[in-house]
Short mmCIF file of C-alpha atoms and ligand atoms in Angstrom, two decimals:
data_model
loop_
_atom_site.label_atom_id
_atom_site.label_comp_id
_atom_site.label_asym_id
_atom_site.label_seq_id
_atom_site.Cartn_x
_atom_site.Cartn_y
_atom_site.Cartn_z
CA MET A 1 -124.90 -38.05 -120.30
CA SER A 2 -123.29 -36.14 -117.44
CA GLU A 3 -122.18 -37.74 -114.05
CA SER A 4 -125.10 -37.00 -111.92
CA HIS A 5 -123.72 -34.96 -109.08
CA PHE A 6 -126.87 -36.13 -106.11
CA VAL A 7 -126.91 -40.10 -105.38
CA TRP A 8 -130.07 -40.42 -103.75
CA PRO A 9 -131.61 -42.80 -102.23
CA GLN A 10 -127.90 -44.12 -101.03
CA ILE A 11 -128.22 -48.08 -101.39
CA GLY A 12 -125.14 -49.95 -99.79
CA LYS A 13 -125.27 -53.42 -98.48
CA GLU A 14 -127.78 -52.97 -95.33
CA THR A 15 -130.28 -51.62 -97.93
CA THR A 16 -129.52 -54.99 -100.37
CA ASP A 17 -129.26 -57.44 -97.13
CA ALA A 18 -132.58 -56.13 -96.28
CA VAL A 19 -134.06 -56.80 -99.68
CA LEU A 20 -132.85 -60.04 -100.53
CA GLN A 21 -133.37 -60.77 -96.22
CA GLN A 22 -136.95 -60.40 -97.88
CA LEU A 23 -136.81 -61.73 -101.20
CA MET A 24 -136.49 -64.66 -99.03
CA GLU A 25 -138.96 -64.74 -96.65
CA SER A 26 -141.61 -63.12 -98.41
CA ILE A 27 -142.13 -61.40 -101.59
CA SER A 28 -145.69 -60.28 -101.25
CA ILE A 29 -147.85 -60.22 -97.42
CA TYR A 30 -151.11 -60.49 -97.17
CA ASP A 31 -151.98 -58.61 -93.51
CA ARG A 32 -150.16 -56.31 -91.30
CA SER A 33 -147.19 -58.92 -90.57
CA GLY A 34 -143.68 -59.17 -90.77
CA VAL A 35 -141.83 -56.28 -92.92
CA ILE A 36 -145.36 -54.38 -92.99
CA GLU A 37 -146.28 -54.39 -88.95
CA ARG A 38 -142.87 -53.71 -87.86
CA LEU A 39 -142.25 -50.80 -90.52
CA GLU A 40 -145.86 -49.54 -89.78
CA ASP A 41 -145.14 -49.82 -86.26
CA LYS A 42 -141.82 -47.04 -86.57
CA LEU A 43 -143.33 -44.92 -88.38
CA ALA A 44 -146.19 -44.52 -86.45
CA ASN A 45 -143.60 -43.95 -83.53
CA HIS A 46 -141.98 -41.37 -85.11
CA MET A 47 -145.09 -39.34 -85.71
CA ASP A 48 -146.77 -40.54 -82.64
CA ALA A 49 -149.37 -41.64 -84.09
CA ARG A 50 -152.53 -44.15 -83.93
CA TYR A 51 -152.14 -46.15 -86.42
CA ALA A 52 -149.70 -46.10 -89.67
CA VAL A 53 -150.95 -47.27 -93.08
CA LEU A 54 -148.32 -48.66 -96.16
CA THR A 55 -149.45 -47.67 -99.50
CA ASN A 56 -148.36 -48.42 -103.33
CA SER A 57 -147.40 -44.83 -103.64
CA GLY A 58 -148.13 -41.71 -102.17
CA THR A 59 -150.98 -41.13 -104.75
CA SER A 60 -152.98 -43.22 -103.69
CA ALA A 61 -152.79 -42.84 -99.45
CA ILE A 62 -153.62 -39.32 -100.50
CA HIS A 63 -157.12 -41.02 -102.57
CA ALA A 64 -157.26 -43.28 -98.67
CA SER A 65 -157.81 -39.96 -97.25
CA TYR A 66 -159.57 -38.45 -99.04
CA ILE A 67 -162.09 -41.52 -99.05
CA ALA A 68 -161.17 -42.13 -94.81
CA ALA A 69 -162.83 -38.60 -94.43
CA GLY A 70 -165.75 -38.66 -96.52
CA PHE A 71 -166.01 -36.28 -99.07
CA SER A 72 -168.97 -37.02 -101.59
CA MET A 73 -170.36 -34.47 -104.04
CA GLY A 74 -170.76 -31.09 -103.71
CA ASP A 75 -168.27 -30.88 -100.64
CA GLU A 76 -165.93 -28.27 -100.78
CA VAL A 77 -162.15 -28.28 -99.55
CA ILE A 78 -159.31 -26.06 -99.35
CA VAL A 79 -156.41 -26.75 -100.99
CA PRO A 80 -153.09 -25.32 -101.97
CA ASN A 81 -151.92 -24.06 -105.47
CA TYR A 82 -148.89 -24.37 -104.58
CA THR A 83 -148.23 -28.40 -104.93
CA PHE A 84 -147.61 -31.10 -106.14
CA PHE A 85 -150.31 -31.82 -108.50
CA ALA A 86 -150.98 -35.14 -106.86
CA THR A 87 -152.18 -33.37 -103.63
CA VAL A 88 -155.06 -32.67 -105.26
CA SER A 89 -155.76 -34.77 -108.29
CA PRO A 90 -157.55 -37.33 -106.44
CA ILE A 91 -160.16 -35.48 -105.46
CA TYR A 92 -161.83 -35.63 -108.41
CA GLN A 93 -162.52 -39.92 -107.34
CA THR A 94 -164.72 -38.87 -105.31
CA GLY A 95 -167.35 -36.22 -105.99
CA ALA A 96 -165.39 -33.43 -104.02
CA VAL A 97 -164.36 -29.95 -105.46
CA PRO A 98 -160.99 -28.47 -104.98
CA VAL A 99 -160.53 -24.89 -103.95
CA PHE A 100 -157.58 -23.06 -104.50
CA VAL A 101 -155.74 -20.53 -102.14
CA ASP A 102 -152.25 -19.09 -102.64
CA CYS A 103 -148.83 -19.55 -100.41
CA ASP A 104 -147.66 -17.32 -98.45
CA ASP A 105 -143.50 -16.31 -98.28
CA HIS A 106 -143.09 -19.68 -97.65
CA GLY A 107 -144.15 -21.64 -100.52
CA GLY A 108 -146.83 -22.87 -97.43
CA ILE A 109 -150.56 -22.46 -97.89
CA ASP A 110 -151.61 -19.58 -96.86
CA PRO A 111 -154.37 -19.11 -93.31
CA GLU A 112 -155.55 -15.80 -93.40
CA LEU A 113 -156.58 -16.52 -97.44
CA VAL A 114 -156.89 -20.28 -96.52
CA GLU A 115 -160.81 -18.47 -93.60
CA ARG A 116 -161.69 -16.38 -96.50
CA ARG A 117 -162.31 -19.25 -98.54
CA ILE A 118 -164.53 -21.39 -95.96
CA GLY A 119 -168.28 -21.22 -95.95
CA PRO A 120 -170.91 -23.65 -95.55
CA LYS A 121 -169.53 -26.03 -98.63
CA THR A 122 -166.06 -26.67 -97.04
CA LYS A 123 -165.22 -30.15 -95.56
CA ALA A 124 -161.78 -29.89 -95.42
CA ILE A 125 -158.24 -27.91 -95.06
CA VAL A 126 -155.13 -29.85 -97.23
CA VAL A 127 -151.49 -28.33 -96.25
CA THR A 128 -148.27 -29.60 -97.84
CA HIS A 129 -144.89 -29.28 -96.36
CA MET A 130 -143.63 -27.48 -99.76
CA TRP A 131 -140.14 -28.06 -100.08
CA GLY A 132 -139.42 -29.98 -96.74
CA ILE A 133 -140.20 -26.59 -95.22
CA PRO A 134 -142.89 -26.38 -92.48
CA ALA A 135 -146.55 -24.63 -93.68
CA GLN A 136 -148.26 -22.93 -91.14
CA ILE A 137 -149.67 -26.15 -89.51
CA TYR A 138 -150.85 -25.13 -86.03
CA ARG A 139 -153.12 -21.55 -87.48
CA LEU A 140 -154.75 -23.92 -89.89
CA ARG A 141 -155.48 -26.13 -87.01
CA GLU A 142 -156.88 -23.28 -85.25
CA LEU A 143 -158.56 -22.80 -87.97
CA ALA A 144 -159.97 -26.50 -88.60
CA ASP A 145 -160.62 -26.30 -85.58
CA LYS A 146 -162.68 -23.51 -85.37
CA TYR A 147 -164.88 -24.07 -88.77
CA ASP A 148 -165.23 -28.27 -87.50
CA LEU A 149 -162.79 -29.28 -90.78
CA ILE A 150 -160.86 -32.07 -91.05
CA LEU A 151 -157.72 -31.06 -91.73
CA ILE A 152 -155.54 -33.73 -94.08
CA GLU A 153 -150.81 -32.58 -94.28
CA ASP A 154 -149.09 -33.97 -97.00
CA ILE A 155 -145.72 -33.86 -95.57
CA SER A 156 -143.74 -36.45 -99.12
CA HIS A 157 -141.23 -33.31 -98.83
CA ALA A 158 -141.27 -33.09 -95.35
CA PHE A 159 -140.69 -36.11 -93.64
CA GLY A 160 -138.08 -35.14 -90.64
CA ALA A 161 -138.63 -31.57 -90.17
CA THR A 162 -140.54 -30.54 -87.00
CA ALA A 163 -142.88 -27.24 -86.11
CA SER A 164 -142.37 -26.51 -83.20
CA GLY A 165 -140.76 -29.45 -82.37
CA LYS A 166 -142.95 -31.73 -83.14
CA ALA A 167 -142.87 -34.32 -86.30
CA ILE A 168 -143.98 -32.28 -89.38
CA GLY A 169 -147.36 -34.75 -90.12
CA SER A 170 -148.38 -34.85 -86.10
CA VAL A 171 -151.19 -32.00 -86.15
CA GLY A 172 -153.21 -33.48 -88.97
CA ASP A 173 -156.58 -35.78 -88.51
CA ILE A 174 -155.06 -37.14 -91.42
CA THR A 175 -151.30 -37.05 -92.81
CA VAL A 176 -149.48 -38.54 -96.38
CA GLN A 177 -146.59 -39.26 -97.43
CA SER A 178 -145.28 -40.74 -100.61
CA LEU A 179 -142.21 -43.05 -100.22
CA GLN A 180 -141.43 -42.05 -104.13
CA ALA A 181 -137.58 -42.50 -104.64
CA GLN A 182 -136.85 -38.91 -104.36
CA LYS A 183 -138.57 -38.89 -101.04
CA PRO A 184 -136.64 -37.88 -97.83
CA LEU A 185 -137.30 -41.43 -96.59
CA THR A 186 -138.62 -43.67 -99.93
CA GLY A 187 -138.84 -47.13 -100.53
CA GLY A 188 -138.54 -46.62 -104.53
CA GLU A 189 -142.39 -46.13 -104.22
CA GLY A 190 -144.43 -46.17 -102.04
CA GLY A 191 -146.70 -44.04 -99.53
CA VAL A 192 -148.00 -43.96 -95.77
CA LEU A 193 -151.10 -43.31 -94.17
CA TYR A 194 -151.27 -41.82 -90.21
CA THR A 195 -154.25 -40.75 -87.98
CA ASN A 196 -155.18 -41.37 -84.78
CA ASN A 197 -158.69 -41.51 -85.51
CA PRO A 198 -160.03 -45.32 -85.23
CA GLU A 199 -162.50 -44.41 -88.03
CA PHE A 200 -160.72 -42.77 -90.82
CA TYR A 201 -158.27 -45.79 -90.25
CA TYR A 202 -160.77 -48.36 -90.75
CA ARG A 203 -162.00 -46.33 -93.58
CA THR A 204 -158.66 -46.31 -95.15
CA ILE A 205 -158.10 -49.98 -94.56
CA ALA A 206 -161.79 -50.33 -96.42
CA ALA A 207 -160.55 -49.36 -99.28
CA ALA A 208 -156.91 -50.36 -99.93
CA HIS A 209 -157.55 -53.58 -98.86
CA TYR A 210 -159.22 -56.41 -99.01
CA ASN A 211 -159.80 -60.04 -97.24
CA LYS A 212 -157.19 -60.34 -94.44
CA ARG A 213 -156.36 -56.87 -93.27
CA CYS A 214 -159.95 -55.87 -93.27
CA LYS A 215 -161.10 -58.54 -91.85
CA ASN A 216 -158.55 -59.06 -89.65
CA GLU A 217 -158.25 -54.64 -88.47
CA ILE A 218 -161.95 -53.26 -88.65
CA PRO A 219 -163.67 -54.50 -85.59
CA GLU A 220 -166.68 -57.06 -86.34
CA ASP A 221 -169.40 -55.59 -84.98
CA HIS A 222 -168.52 -52.31 -87.60
CA SER A 223 -171.03 -51.39 -89.99
CA LEU A 224 -167.62 -52.00 -92.91
CA TYR A 225 -166.88 -55.42 -91.60
CA GLN A 226 -169.69 -56.71 -94.10
CA TYR A 227 -167.56 -55.85 -96.68
CA ALA A 228 -164.31 -57.24 -95.24
CA LEU A 229 -164.47 -60.13 -98.19
CA THR A 230 -164.05 -57.25 -100.97
CA GLY A 231 -163.54 -53.96 -99.50
CA PHE A 232 -164.68 -51.58 -102.25
CA GLY A 233 -162.49 -52.16 -105.29
CA LEU A 234 -158.97 -51.29 -104.52
CA LYS A 235 -156.00 -52.21 -104.08
CA TRP A 236 -153.53 -50.57 -102.34
CA ARG A 237 -150.54 -52.54 -100.56
CA ILE A 238 -147.35 -51.86 -100.74
CA HIS A 239 -145.09 -54.42 -102.01
CA PRO A 240 -142.49 -56.00 -99.69
CA LEU A 241 -139.81 -55.53 -101.36
CA ALA A 242 -140.30 -51.81 -100.16
CA ALA A 243 -140.71 -51.72 -97.24
CA ALA A 244 -137.81 -53.44 -96.75
CA ILE A 245 -135.33 -50.99 -98.61
CA CYS A 246 -138.06 -48.05 -96.64
CA GLU A 247 -137.67 -49.74 -92.50
CA GLN A 248 -133.25 -50.11 -93.53
CA GLN A 249 -133.61 -46.08 -95.01
CA LEU A 250 -135.61 -45.41 -91.93
CA ASP A 251 -133.37 -46.89 -89.31
CA SER A 252 -130.07 -44.56 -91.20
CA PHE A 253 -132.73 -41.47 -91.22
CA SER A 254 -131.38 -39.33 -88.63
CA LEU A 255 -128.24 -39.63 -89.90
CA PHE A 256 -128.91 -38.63 -93.44
CA MET A 257 -130.81 -35.82 -91.70
CA ALA A 258 -127.84 -34.36 -89.55
CA GLY A 259 -125.75 -34.67 -92.46
CA ARG A 260 -128.30 -32.18 -94.36
CA GLU A 261 -128.54 -30.51 -91.22
CA ARG A 262 -125.06 -29.44 -91.28
CA VAL A 263 -124.68 -28.72 -95.32
CA ALA A 264 -128.48 -26.84 -96.08
CA ARG A 265 -126.14 -24.26 -93.04
CA PHE A 266 -123.91 -23.16 -94.67
CA MET A 267 -125.40 -23.71 -97.92
CA VAL A 268 -127.66 -20.89 -96.07
CA ASP A 269 -125.18 -18.92 -95.40
CA GLU A 270 -123.22 -18.56 -97.98
CA LEU A 271 -125.87 -17.74 -100.33
CA SER A 272 -127.60 -15.33 -98.28
CA GLN A 273 -124.25 -13.11 -99.47
CA LEU A 274 -124.78 -12.93 -102.62
CA ASN A 275 -127.50 -9.92 -104.26
CA GLY A 276 -131.16 -10.87 -104.85
CA LEU A 277 -130.98 -14.86 -103.66
CA SER A 278 -132.59 -15.40 -100.71
CA PRO A 279 -133.14 -19.06 -99.38
CA ILE A 280 -136.13 -20.30 -98.29
CA ILE A 281 -135.83 -21.30 -94.26
CA PRO A 282 -137.99 -22.88 -91.95
CA ARG A 283 -139.33 -19.92 -89.72
CA LYS A 284 -138.60 -19.98 -86.02
CA ASN A 285 -139.00 -23.12 -83.64
CA ASP A 286 -138.75 -25.27 -87.40
CA THR A 287 -137.53 -26.75 -88.72
CA SER A 288 -136.65 -28.52 -92.73
CA SER A 289 -136.87 -31.45 -93.88
CA TRP A 290 -133.50 -29.92 -96.09
CA TYR A 291 -135.61 -32.17 -99.61
CA SER A 292 -133.91 -29.54 -101.25
CA LEU A 293 -133.11 -25.71 -100.44
CA VAL A 294 -135.23 -23.75 -102.50
CA VAL A 295 -133.85 -19.69 -103.49
CA LYS A 296 -135.59 -16.70 -103.93
CA VAL A 297 -134.77 -14.62 -106.63
CA ASN A 298 -135.06 -11.07 -107.16
CA PRO A 299 -133.88 -9.96 -110.79
CA GLU A 300 -134.45 -6.99 -110.31
CA GLU A 301 -131.13 -6.81 -108.03
CA ILE A 302 -129.40 -8.24 -110.41
CA ASP A 303 -129.62 -6.49 -113.07
CA GLY A 304 -132.88 -8.28 -115.34
CA ASN A 305 -131.52 -12.12 -114.71
CA SER A 306 -133.88 -14.75 -114.51
CA ALA A 307 -133.69 -17.28 -111.83
CA LEU A 308 -133.88 -18.96 -115.34
CA SER A 309 -131.25 -17.25 -116.88
CA ILE A 310 -129.53 -17.99 -113.16
CA ALA A 311 -129.72 -21.24 -113.36
CA GLU A 312 -128.33 -21.99 -117.54
CA LYS A 313 -125.32 -19.90 -116.26
CA LEU A 314 -124.60 -22.12 -113.17
CA ASN A 315 -125.29 -25.18 -115.18
CA SER A 316 -122.71 -24.36 -117.82
CA GLY A 317 -120.37 -23.29 -115.29
CA GLY A 318 -120.56 -26.82 -113.78
CA ALA A 319 -123.35 -26.18 -111.36
CA ILE A 320 -125.56 -29.33 -113.31
CA GLU A 321 -128.00 -29.69 -110.42
CA VAL A 322 -129.24 -26.08 -109.92
CA ASP A 323 -132.59 -26.27 -111.52
CA VAL A 324 -136.25 -23.56 -111.82
CA PRO A 325 -138.45 -26.57 -110.27
CA ASN A 326 -140.76 -25.00 -112.95
CA SER A 327 -143.00 -28.47 -113.52
CA THR A 328 -144.20 -27.59 -109.77
CA ARG A 329 -146.79 -24.59 -111.73
CA PRO A 330 -149.74 -23.23 -109.59
CA LEU A 331 -152.55 -26.06 -110.08
CA THR A 332 -154.76 -23.34 -111.30
CA ASP A 333 -152.93 -23.01 -114.73
CA ILE A 334 -152.67 -26.87 -115.31
CA GLU A 335 -155.17 -28.50 -117.89
CA MET A 336 -156.90 -31.23 -114.95
CA PHE A 337 -157.48 -28.37 -113.03
CA LYS A 338 -159.12 -26.24 -115.00
CA ASN A 339 -161.01 -28.34 -116.82
CA PRO A 340 -161.97 -31.84 -115.42
CA GLY A 341 -164.64 -32.48 -117.04
CA GLY A 342 -162.46 -34.43 -120.06
CA LEU A 343 -162.70 -37.98 -117.79
CA PHE A 344 -165.36 -36.44 -115.67
CA PRO A 345 -168.74 -34.83 -116.83
CA HIS A 346 -170.36 -34.23 -114.02
CA TYR A 347 -167.95 -31.70 -112.88
CA GLY A 348 -169.40 -29.65 -115.37
CA GLU A 349 -167.94 -25.93 -114.75
CA PRO A 350 -164.31 -25.63 -112.16
CA HIS A 351 -165.11 -23.86 -109.04
CA PRO A 352 -164.79 -20.03 -109.98
CA SER A 353 -161.32 -19.93 -107.47
CA VAL A 354 -159.63 -21.66 -111.15
CA LYS A 355 -159.60 -18.36 -112.69
CA GLU A 356 -158.62 -16.11 -109.96
CA LYS A 357 -154.93 -14.74 -110.28
CA TYR A 358 -152.50 -16.19 -107.30
CA SER A 359 -149.33 -14.08 -107.41
CA ASN A 360 -147.06 -15.38 -104.94
CA SER A 361 -147.91 -19.03 -106.63
CA ASP A 362 -146.96 -17.42 -109.85
CA PHE A 363 -144.34 -16.09 -108.08
CA PHE A 364 -142.72 -20.15 -106.63
CA ALA A 365 -142.85 -21.23 -109.97
CA SER A 366 -140.42 -18.90 -112.02
CA ASN A 367 -139.02 -17.86 -109.35
CA LEU A 368 -137.32 -19.82 -107.47
CA LEU A 369 -133.60 -22.06 -107.95
CA LYS A 370 -133.52 -25.24 -106.88
CA LEU A 371 -130.96 -27.22 -105.26
CA PRO A 372 -129.70 -30.39 -103.63
CA VAL A 373 -129.15 -31.27 -100.14
CA TRP A 374 -125.85 -33.62 -99.47
CA ASN A 375 -125.42 -35.11 -96.32
CA THR A 376 -122.07 -37.25 -96.94
CA PRO A 377 -118.07 -35.55 -96.51
CA GLU A 378 -118.25 -35.72 -100.26
CA GLY A 379 -121.44 -33.83 -101.00
CA GLU A 380 -119.90 -31.63 -98.83
CA ALA A 381 -116.96 -31.63 -100.43
CA ARG A 382 -119.76 -30.65 -103.79
CA ALA A 383 -121.50 -28.17 -101.83
CA THR A 384 -118.08 -26.47 -101.56
CA GLU A 385 -117.90 -26.35 -105.18
CA TYR A 386 -121.00 -25.38 -106.08
CA ILE A 387 -120.71 -22.01 -103.60
CA SER A 388 -117.76 -21.58 -105.96
CA ILE A 389 -119.70 -21.73 -109.17
CA PHE A 390 -122.35 -19.39 -107.33
CA LYS A 391 -119.88 -16.49 -106.76
CA GLU A 392 -118.13 -16.95 -109.84
CA VAL A 393 -121.50 -16.20 -111.86
CA TRP A 394 -122.34 -13.64 -109.48
CA LYS A 395 -118.78 -11.86 -110.74
CA ASN A 396 -119.38 -12.20 -114.38
CA LEU A 397 -123.52 -10.71 -113.48
C1 PLP B 401 -145.88 -33.45 -102.49
C2 PLP B 401 -146.27 -34.31 -103.00
N1 PLP B 401 -147.15 -35.09 -103.36
C3 PLP B 401 -148.46 -36.54 -103.82
C4 PLP B 401 -146.69 -37.22 -104.60
C5 PLP B 401 -146.81 -38.20 -105.48
O1 PLP B 401 -146.48 -39.48 -104.64
P1 PLP B 401 -145.94 -41.27 -104.97
O2 PLP B 401 -145.82 -40.31 -106.70
O3 PLP B 401 -145.59 -41.41 -104.50
O4 PLP B 401 -147.53 -40.96 -106.24
C6 PLP B 401 -145.34 -36.00 -104.75
C7 PLP B 401 -144.94 -36.95 -106.41
O5 PLP B 401 -143.95 -36.19 -106.48
C8 PLP B 401 -144.92 -35.28 -103.93
O6 PLP B 401 -143.54 -34.50 -104.32
#
């Protein structure tokens, strides 16, 4: 097996110390105390949100957001066709129907196309900030306000990015995030749900927890309090060791970001000079988390070479971390979205948007190169080496 050129997350002595300390303190926390309380407070503070709730995965945070938002049978939810599938798949647990929309030239859901899809059954708009690049979040906010819809942000790739100077994730009514190992902020596994809305918060607590957290955090005069003992059949508590890892990673986060920003700027400058390559960079007034650097390949400008053939050449030249992320396919190409009736017969025929053509999503699935963005001095050297390999490959195209 070849050696990896990109190590993430960065686990140092501070991380192992934090985990060992937590191991001795407690490995199951029933209420909002200890590392759970500290981390939720730090994350809410970062997001300028009233509430942050940790969960055991990003998928469960997304699922919780759909329960919190009150999705039910017959509701339509406008979703990106170009996203990781778990942004959308939990909708089927609620009876609501996803309505797919293509992405714009930065890979985020296209607000103009969103507006065309809004109808009497529309309940919410979901947006993912793909690969760390902010989607057009303020335009989506305007649409949500105009049509009285709930706006839900998936910032799994984008924690640390900003839009018009504000933390990404601070514009939606509910924001969710994965803390899985590859993500910009990680606990190994885990998730977070943020909101400013107390109703969404109580519904999240009732959906994701039972007993202590429900009893302590849902007011006694709230209609959900009577269910505090049992919740509703789901338990999505994060593991305290994951929370300890995440708290330590969060404490180092601004250092990681500064390193990534420097390396990304260098790589973008260099790659932009090569024929047929266009790195996707954030819009003016926005910044990326640099979860990855994604670069559009235009085969017409490079003798018909596809992204896949370019990636193969780069891999054989030694740039082994360059990848075509074509497992992130348009959701409308994936069986679950084409035919949700397999597990949920009540879904019957899918929404007609499943059968339409999505030219930008198709383009993104086939014509992107994905590179890691390093953040350490050794990583900067690796980035320089990768740029030389690109230049060598380009000489021979
Ligand atoms: C955009 C996006 N949303 C959601 C998820 C799901 O998160 P998790 O793996 O923590 O359940 C991922 C994970 O890869 C993701 O990339």
